[in-house]
């Protein structure tokens, strides 16, 4: 039986299209606040709660995952409904670049 060839898209091939989707200007204020909080954390870990102790809305987290700014890190066995996430490498680059532009 002939085998079908599948083309694996590497990150370098998908890079330009993916990077164009990651635009700091398209972040909502809530998304930007949440994502920026991961810049100072080891591994880019994103918090489950904001500065006032309120849980980050699942809608904010899911929209960031869908856009490629965040990715699930691991499942929490004690609280399976919590989404423990970290910044993607592209989001980390984008946010650090936007911070440098804001300071200039």
Short mmCIF file of C-alpha atoms in Angstrom, two decimals:
data_model
loop_
_atom_site.label_atom_id
_atom_site.label_comp_id
_atom_site.label_asym_id
_atom_site.label_seq_id
_atom_site.Cartn_x
_atom_site.Cartn_y
_atom_site.Cartn_z
CA UNK A 1 0.00 0.00 0.00
CA UNK A 2 1.45 3.43 -0.87
CA UNK A 3 2.10 5.70 2.01
CA UNK A 4 0.79 9.22 1.90
CA UNK A 5 3.31 11.94 2.42
CA UNK A 6 2.46 14.48 5.05
CA UNK A 7 4.17 17.80 5.06
CA UNK A 8 5.18 18.92 8.50
CA UNK A 9 5.14 22.67 8.79
CA UNK A 10 8.16 23.83 10.71
CA UNK A 11 8.15 26.89 12.92
CA UNK A 12 10.32 28.78 10.45
CA UNK A 13 7.78 28.17 7.66
CA UNK A 14 4.85 29.18 9.85
CA UNK A 15 6.76 32.02 11.51
CA UNK A 16 5.86 35.07 9.38
CA UNK A 17 2.15 34.25 9.24
CA UNK A 18 2.09 33.46 12.95
CA UNK A 19 3.99 36.61 13.87
CA UNK A 20 1.62 38.79 11.87
CA UNK A 21 -1.25 37.37 13.94
CA UNK A 22 0.63 38.30 17.12
CA UNK A 23 0.14 42.03 17.18
CA UNK A 24 0.45 43.97 20.42
CA UNK A 25 -2.08 46.49 19.14
CA UNK A 26 -4.77 43.82 18.96
CA UNK A 27 -4.54 43.01 22.67
CA UNK A 28 -7.36 44.14 24.92
CA UNK A 29 -6.26 45.99 28.07
CA UNK A 30 -7.14 42.95 30.20
CA UNK A 31 -5.15 40.61 27.95
CA UNK A 32 -2.16 42.93 27.92
CA UNK A 33 -2.16 43.27 31.73
CA UNK A 34 -2.37 39.51 32.17
CA UNK A 35 0.31 38.71 29.60
CA UNK A 36 2.71 41.38 30.89
CA UNK A 37 2.51 39.88 34.36
CA UNK A 38 4.20 36.77 32.98
CA UNK A 39 7.29 38.67 31.84
CA UNK A 40 8.74 38.82 35.35
CA UNK A 41 7.94 35.20 36.23
CA UNK A 42 10.24 32.21 35.76
CA UNK A 43 9.39 30.43 32.52
CA UNK A 44 6.83 33.12 31.67
CA UNK A 45 4.24 31.63 34.05
CA UNK A 46 0.99 33.52 33.92
CA UNK A 47 -0.94 34.18 37.14
CA UNK A 48 -4.29 32.67 37.99
CA UNK A 49 -5.29 35.77 39.99
CA UNK A 50 -4.91 39.51 39.37
CA UNK A 51 -3.39 42.12 41.71
CA UNK A 52 -6.67 42.46 43.62
CA UNK A 53 -6.92 38.70 44.23
CA UNK A 54 -9.67 38.08 41.67
CA UNK A 55 -9.43 35.09 39.38
CA UNK A 56 -8.39 35.98 35.82
CA UNK A 57 -11.47 35.36 33.65
CA UNK A 58 -11.36 32.11 31.66
CA UNK A 59 -12.47 34.08 28.60
CA UNK A 60 -9.31 36.21 28.76
CA UNK A 61 -7.13 33.13 29.17
CA UNK A 62 -8.81 31.20 26.35
CA UNK A 63 -8.65 34.13 23.94
CA UNK A 64 -4.91 34.48 24.60
CA UNK A 65 -4.41 30.75 24.03
CA UNK A 66 -6.44 30.87 20.80
CA UNK A 67 -4.43 33.86 19.55
CA UNK A 68 -1.10 32.15 20.28
CA UNK A 69 0.01 34.50 23.07
CA UNK A 70 -0.26 31.89 25.84
CA UNK A 71 -0.11 28.13 26.03
CA UNK A 72 -1.27 25.66 28.66
CA UNK A 73 1.60 24.66 30.91
CA UNK A 74 0.24 21.76 32.92
CA UNK A 75 -2.99 20.42 34.37
CA UNK A 76 -3.72 21.15 37.99
CA UNK A 77 -5.01 17.90 39.56
CA UNK A 78 -6.49 19.72 42.55
CA UNK A 79 -8.32 22.33 40.46
CA UNK A 80 -8.78 20.85 36.96
CA UNK A 81 -10.89 23.83 35.83
CA UNK A 82 -7.98 26.24 36.35
CA UNK A 83 -5.89 26.94 33.25
CA UNK A 84 -2.23 27.13 34.26
CA UNK A 85 -0.49 28.83 31.35
CA UNK A 86 2.76 30.42 30.27
CA UNK A 87 3.75 32.91 27.62
CA UNK A 88 4.67 31.60 24.20
CA UNK A 89 8.11 32.51 22.87
CA UNK A 90 6.54 34.78 20.24
CA UNK A 91 4.42 36.59 22.84
CA UNK A 92 7.46 37.04 25.08
CA UNK A 93 9.40 38.66 22.19
CA UNK A 94 6.45 40.82 21.22
CA UNK A 95 5.78 42.07 24.75
CA UNK A 96 9.43 42.82 25.53
CA UNK A 97 9.73 44.70 22.22
CA UNK A 98 6.55 46.69 22.93
CA UNK A 99 7.84 47.57 26.43
CA UNK A 100 11.07 48.89 24.95
CA UNK A 101 9.08 51.01 22.48
CA UNK A 102 6.90 52.40 25.27
CA UNK A 103 9.99 53.49 27.26
CA UNK A 104 11.51 55.29 24.26
#
